mmCIF file of C-alpha atoms and ligand atoms in Angstrom:
data_model
loop_
_atom_site.group_PDB
_atom_site.id
_atom_site.type_symbol
_atom_site.label_atom_id
_atom_site.label_comp_id
_atom_site.label_asym_id
_atom_site.label_seq_id
_atom_site.Cartn_x
_atom_site.Cartn_y
_atom_site.Cartn_z
ATOM 1 C CA MET A 1 97.413 42.116 96.525
ATOM 2 C CA THR A 2 96.641 45.462 95.007
ATOM 3 C CA LEU A 3 98.259 46.460 91.646
ATOM 4 C CA LEU A 4 100.294 49.162 93.562
ATOM 5 C CA GLU A 5 101.618 46.565 95.976
ATOM 6 C CA THR A 6 102.558 44.321 93.036
ATOM 7 C CA VAL A 7 104.379 47.146 91.358
ATOM 8 C CA VAL A 8 106.297 48.068 94.515
ATOM 9 C CA ILE A 9 107.288 44.445 95.144
ATOM 10 C CA ALA A 10 108.388 44.000 91.495
ATOM 11 C CA PHE A 11 110.496 47.224 91.567
ATOM 12 C CA TRP A 12 112.063 46.331 94.967
ATOM 13 C CA ALA A 13 112.795 42.750 94.005
ATOM 14 C CA MET A 14 114.356 43.837 90.675
ATOM 15 C CA LEU A 15 116.498 46.688 92.089
ATOM 16 C CA PRO A 16 119.647 44.428 92.452
ATOM 17 C CA ALA A 17 119.223 43.593 88.778
ATOM 18 C CA TYR A 18 118.532 47.172 87.679
ATOM 19 C CA VAL A 19 121.474 48.904 89.274
ATOM 20 C CA PRO A 20 124.357 46.872 87.726
ATOM 21 C CA ASN A 21 123.853 48.366 84.253
ATOM 22 C CA ASN A 22 124.008 51.876 85.628
ATOM 23 C CA ALA A 23 127.034 51.125 87.758
ATOM 24 C CA ALA A 24 128.754 49.550 84.758
ATOM 25 C CA VAL A 25 128.202 52.738 82.722
ATOM 26 C CA LEU A 26 129.731 54.844 85.453
ATOM 27 C CA ALA A 27 132.703 52.513 86.094
ATOM 28 C CA GLY A 28 133.275 51.178 82.572
ATOM 29 C CA GLY A 29 136.533 51.347 80.717
ATOM 30 C CA GLY A 30 139.736 49.410 80.725
ATOM 31 C CA ARG A 31 140.230 46.000 79.264
ATOM 32 C CA PRO A 32 137.405 44.602 77.165
ATOM 33 C CA ILE A 33 136.316 41.040 78.153
ATOM 34 C CA ASP A 34 136.862 39.776 74.655
ATOM 35 C CA ARG A 35 140.421 41.202 74.581
ATOM 36 C CA GLY A 36 139.722 42.673 71.195
ATOM 37 C CA ARG A 37 139.170 39.281 69.629
ATOM 38 C CA THR A 38 136.960 38.858 66.613
ATOM 39 C CA TRP A 39 134.664 36.092 65.379
ATOM 40 C CA GLY A 40 134.633 36.199 61.637
ATOM 41 C CA ASP A 41 135.134 39.888 60.859
ATOM 42 C CA LYS A 42 133.264 41.088 63.934
ATOM 43 C CA ARG A 43 134.231 41.576 67.582
ATOM 44 C CA VAL A 44 133.041 38.789 69.901
ATOM 45 C CA LEU A 45 131.559 41.393 72.397
ATOM 46 C CA GLY A 46 133.133 44.744 71.668
ATOM 47 C CA ASP A 47 134.840 47.522 73.709
ATOM 48 C CA GLY A 48 131.590 48.300 75.566
ATOM 49 C CA LYS A 49 131.890 45.123 77.754
ATOM 50 C CA THR A 50 134.796 45.498 80.132
ATOM 51 C CA TRP A 51 135.925 43.566 83.226
ATOM 52 C CA ARG A 52 135.869 46.705 85.299
ATOM 53 C CA GLY A 53 132.296 47.622 84.329
ATOM 54 C CA THR A 54 131.129 44.031 84.902
ATOM 55 C CA ALA A 55 132.767 43.789 88.330
ATOM 56 C CA ALA A 56 131.435 47.172 89.378
ATOM 57 C CA GLY A 57 127.961 46.233 88.211
ATOM 58 C CA ILE A 58 127.874 42.966 90.080
ATOM 59 C CA THR A 59 129.300 44.598 93.232
ATOM 60 C CA ALA A 60 126.712 47.450 93.129
ATOM 61 C CA GLY A 61 123.912 44.957 92.687
ATOM 62 C CA LEU A 62 125.148 42.848 95.679
ATOM 63 C CA ALA A 63 125.648 45.914 97.796
ATOM 64 C CA LEU A 64 122.162 47.225 97.010
ATOM 65 C CA ALA A 65 120.654 43.824 97.834
ATOM 66 C CA ALA A 66 122.450 43.884 101.211
ATOM 67 C CA VAL A 67 121.159 47.446 101.999
ATOM 68 C CA LEU A 68 117.555 46.518 100.943
ATOM 69 C CA THR A 69 117.723 43.375 103.131
ATOM 70 C CA LEU A 70 118.693 45.470 106.126
ATOM 71 C CA LEU A 71 115.827 47.910 105.381
ATOM 72 C CA SER A 72 113.196 45.363 104.394
ATOM 73 C CA ASP A 73 111.529 44.920 107.812
ATOM 74 C CA ASP A 74 111.187 48.658 108.462
ATOM 75 C CA VAL A 75 110.003 49.480 104.983
ATOM 76 C CA SER A 76 107.515 46.566 105.019
ATOM 77 C CA ALA A 77 106.146 47.757 108.397
ATOM 78 C CA ALA A 78 105.867 51.355 107.070
ATOM 79 C CA LEU A 79 104.054 50.271 103.901
ATOM 80 C CA GLY A 80 101.871 47.665 105.565
ATOM 81 C CA PHE A 81 102.840 44.785 103.282
ATOM 82 C CA GLU A 82 105.770 42.470 103.037
ATOM 83 C CA LEU A 83 108.807 43.274 100.879
ATOM 84 C CA PRO A 84 111.543 40.657 100.153
ATOM 85 C CA ALA A 85 114.814 40.421 102.032
ATOM 86 C CA PHE A 86 117.415 39.018 99.603
ATOM 87 C CA GLU A 87 119.059 35.658 100.219
ATOM 88 C CA PRO A 88 122.706 35.726 99.110
ATOM 89 C CA LEU A 89 122.018 33.372 96.224
ATOM 90 C CA ALA A 90 119.079 35.464 95.076
ATOM 91 C CA ALA A 91 121.249 38.618 95.166
ATOM 92 C CA ILE A 92 123.919 36.819 93.118
ATOM 93 C CA GLY A 93 121.394 35.595 90.567
ATOM 94 C CA LEU A 94 119.910 39.031 90.113
ATOM 95 C CA ALA A 95 123.153 41.004 89.943
ATOM 96 C CA ALA A 96 125.317 38.554 87.985
ATOM 97 C CA GLY A 97 122.363 37.556 85.746
ATOM 98 C CA ALA A 98 121.874 41.169 84.782
ATOM 99 C CA MET A 99 125.417 41.636 83.757
ATOM 100 C CA LEU A 100 125.419 38.252 81.963
ATOM 101 C CA GLY A 101 122.269 39.200 80.061
ATOM 102 C CA ASP A 102 123.890 42.511 78.967
ATOM 103 C CA ILE A 103 126.958 40.645 77.780
ATOM 104 C CA LEU A 104 124.894 38.081 75.889
ATOM 105 C CA ALA A 105 122.965 40.943 74.259
ATOM 106 C CA SER A 106 126.262 42.495 73.037
ATOM 107 C CA PHE A 107 127.236 39.088 71.606
ATOM 108 C CA LEU A 108 123.943 39.010 69.682
ATOM 109 C CA LYS A 109 124.362 42.569 68.572
ATOM 110 C CA ARG A 110 127.793 41.801 67.093
ATOM 111 C CA ARG A 111 126.575 38.692 65.393
ATOM 112 C CA THR A 112 123.711 40.684 63.791
ATOM 113 C CA GLY A 113 126.225 43.349 62.504
ATOM 114 C CA ARG A 114 125.358 46.050 65.014
ATOM 115 C CA GLN A 115 128.280 48.273 66.023
ATOM 116 C CA ARG A 116 129.081 49.100 69.628
ATOM 117 C CA GLY A 117 126.423 51.437 70.945
ATOM 118 C CA ALA A 118 123.868 50.574 68.256
ATOM 119 C CA MET A 119 120.410 50.036 69.529
ATOM 120 C CA PHE A 120 118.610 46.783 69.487
ATOM 121 C CA PRO A 121 114.998 47.483 70.445
ATOM 122 C CA GLY A 122 113.543 44.987 72.815
ATOM 123 C CA VAL A 123 116.852 43.266 73.520
ATOM 124 C CA ASP A 124 118.364 46.453 75.091
ATOM 125 C CA GLN A 125 115.364 46.811 77.408
ATOM 126 C CA LEU A 126 114.905 43.214 78.568
ATOM 127 C CA ASP A 127 118.246 41.410 78.204
ATOM 128 C CA PHE A 128 118.991 41.535 81.897
ATOM 129 C CA VAL A 129 115.485 40.351 82.801
ATOM 130 C CA VAL A 130 115.694 37.345 80.488
ATOM 131 C CA VAL A 131 118.861 36.097 82.137
ATOM 132 C CA SER A 132 118.573 37.367 85.776
ATOM 133 C CA LEU A 133 115.162 35.803 86.452
ATOM 134 C CA PRO A 134 115.984 32.253 85.213
ATOM 135 C CA LEU A 135 119.415 32.381 86.941
ATOM 136 C CA THR A 136 117.757 33.489 90.231
ATOM 137 C CA ALA A 137 115.112 30.788 89.864
ATOM 138 C CA LEU A 138 117.939 28.246 89.475
ATOM 139 C CA LEU A 139 120.120 29.489 92.348
ATOM 140 C CA ALA A 140 117.403 30.432 94.879
ATOM 141 C CA THR A 141 114.358 28.479 93.742
ATOM 142 C CA GLU A 142 112.194 28.797 96.891
ATOM 143 C CA TRP A 143 112.881 32.461 97.290
ATOM 144 C CA PHE A 144 112.105 33.039 93.597
ATOM 145 C CA LEU A 145 108.834 31.160 93.725
ATOM 146 C CA GLU A 146 107.776 33.076 96.860
ATOM 147 C CA TRP A 147 108.380 36.463 95.375
ATOM 148 C CA PHE A 148 108.220 36.242 91.608
ATOM 149 C CA THR A 149 104.648 35.220 91.182
ATOM 150 C CA TRP A 150 103.138 35.507 87.726
ATOM 151 C CA ASP A 151 101.655 38.899 88.419
ATOM 152 C CA VAL A 152 105.016 40.217 89.665
ATOM 153 C CA ILE A 153 106.785 38.810 86.556
ATOM 154 C CA LEU A 154 104.139 40.493 84.348
ATOM 155 C CA VAL A 155 104.740 43.834 86.029
ATOM 156 C CA VAL A 156 108.486 43.391 85.662
ATOM 157 C CA VAL A 157 108.162 42.767 81.928
ATOM 158 C CA VAL A 158 106.042 45.899 81.426
ATOM 159 C CA LEU A 159 107.797 48.138 83.974
ATOM 160 C CA THR A 160 111.435 47.356 83.092
ATOM 161 C CA PRO A 161 111.429 48.815 79.495
ATOM 162 C CA VAL A 162 109.796 51.990 80.774
ATOM 163 C CA LEU A 163 112.369 52.422 83.589
ATOM 164 C CA HIS A 164 115.176 51.408 81.228
ATOM 165 C CA VAL A 165 114.231 54.104 78.618
ATOM 166 C CA THR A 166 113.792 56.709 81.315
ATOM 167 C CA THR A 167 117.071 56.160 83.128
ATOM 168 C CA ASN A 168 119.027 55.946 79.917
ATOM 169 C CA VAL A 169 117.661 59.240 78.564
ATOM 170 C CA ILE A 170 118.537 60.842 81.944
ATOM 171 C CA ALA A 171 122.039 59.300 81.887
ATOM 172 C CA TYR A 172 122.450 60.613 78.281
ATOM 173 C CA LYS A 173 121.325 64.164 79.166
ATOM 174 C CA LEU A 174 123.699 64.182 82.101
ATOM 175 C CA GLY A 175 126.522 63.215 79.722
ATOM 176 C CA LEU A 176 127.108 59.884 81.468
ATOM 177 C CA LYS A 177 126.178 57.766 78.472
ATOM 178 C CA ASP A 178 126.979 58.173 74.761
ATOM 179 C CA GLU A 179 123.577 57.163 73.459
ATOM 180 C CA PRO A 180 120.058 57.616 74.960
ATOM 181 C CA TRP A 181 119.334 53.813 74.843
HETATM 182 N N1 CTP B 1 130.061 48.867 80.386
HETATM 183 C C1 CTP B 1 131.157 48.119 80.747
HETATM 184 N N2 CTP B 1 131.089 46.765 81.023
HETATM 185 C C2 CTP B 1 129.845 46.149 80.936
HETATM 186 C C3 CTP B 1 128.752 46.893 80.520
HETATM 187 C C4 CTP B 1 128.883 48.275 80.281
HETATM 188 O O1 CTP B 1 132.322 48.688 80.867
HETATM 189 N N3 CTP B 1 129.762 44.864 81.209
HETATM 190 C C5 CTP B 1 130.255 50.326 80.199
HETATM 191 C C6 CTP B 1 130.974 50.605 78.792
HETATM 192 O O2 CTP B 1 131.723 51.784 78.957
HETATM 193 C C7 CTP B 1 129.809 50.847 77.849
HETATM 194 C C8 CTP B 1 128.796 51.560 78.729
HETATM 195 O O3 CTP B 1 128.981 50.993 79.986
HETATM 196 O O4 CTP B 1 130.204 51.555 76.738
HETATM 197 C C9 CTP B 1 127.387 51.436 78.230
HETATM 198 O O5 CTP B 1 126.910 50.125 78.348
HETATM 199 P P1 CTP B 1 126.083 49.474 77.136
HETATM 200 O O6 CTP B 1 125.081 50.379 76.622
HETATM 201 O O7 CTP B 1 125.689 48.161 77.639
HETATM 202 O O8 CTP B 1 127.293 49.173 76.106
HETATM 203 P P2 CTP B 1 127.514 49.786 74.594
HETATM 204 O O9 CTP B 1 128.807 50.644 74.648
HETATM 205 O O10 CTP B 1 126.302 50.363 74.040
HETATM 206 O O11 CTP B 1 127.948 48.488 73.759
HETATM 207 P P3 CTP B 1 126.992 47.377 73.156
HETATM 208 O O12 CTP B 1 126.646 47.843 71.782
HETATM 209 O O13 CTP B 1 127.845 46.181 73.125
HETATM 210 O O14 CTP B 1 125.767 47.279 74.080
HETATM 211 MG MG1 MG B 2 124.416 50.775 74.689
HETATM 212 K K1 K B 3 123.032 47.132 77.017
#
């Protein structure tokens, strides 16, 4: 496999985990998951983690996985190498894992005294990878082992922070997000 092929496979395979964060930003608002509760003198998760944003994020990830699955044969033929179709459990692991990772990151941010919206370098960029990949490995083990080879995982770990920073700066400039991270 060439490096370009590995990058394309990594990006394609991760799209159902990438899009939930962006969908949550667009759809967010309403009731916070922690219902305003605190742990000690700090919020459990904060107002930035809502049911609506989470549901929209997971839905968007699943919908994208379904669309990519329909396109995978044609795109694979056009590119000349195989891209993954998403098994339902793989799609769930990627989309729900991404939202879960983001929620866990907010939990860690509050415990470390960071206000809502504060940045947490490293965690902000990789939280969803750290949860979505193990969850997918658990839910769809054979699919995961077929597609997330070590070289693909390495590309994901390098590529994701770059994409994350880029999309967040764009979302900030468009006025969709309050902070550029
Ligand atoms: N959002 C949401 N539900 C989620 C994730 C995100 O509603 N599960 C929405 C919120 O409106 C949130 C925005 O998307 O403010 C940006 O997401 P994020 O940067 O993850 O949240 P922050 O507001 O920065 O809060 P935190 O410090 O907890 O990350
Ligand atoms: Mg934020
Ligand atoms: K986040």
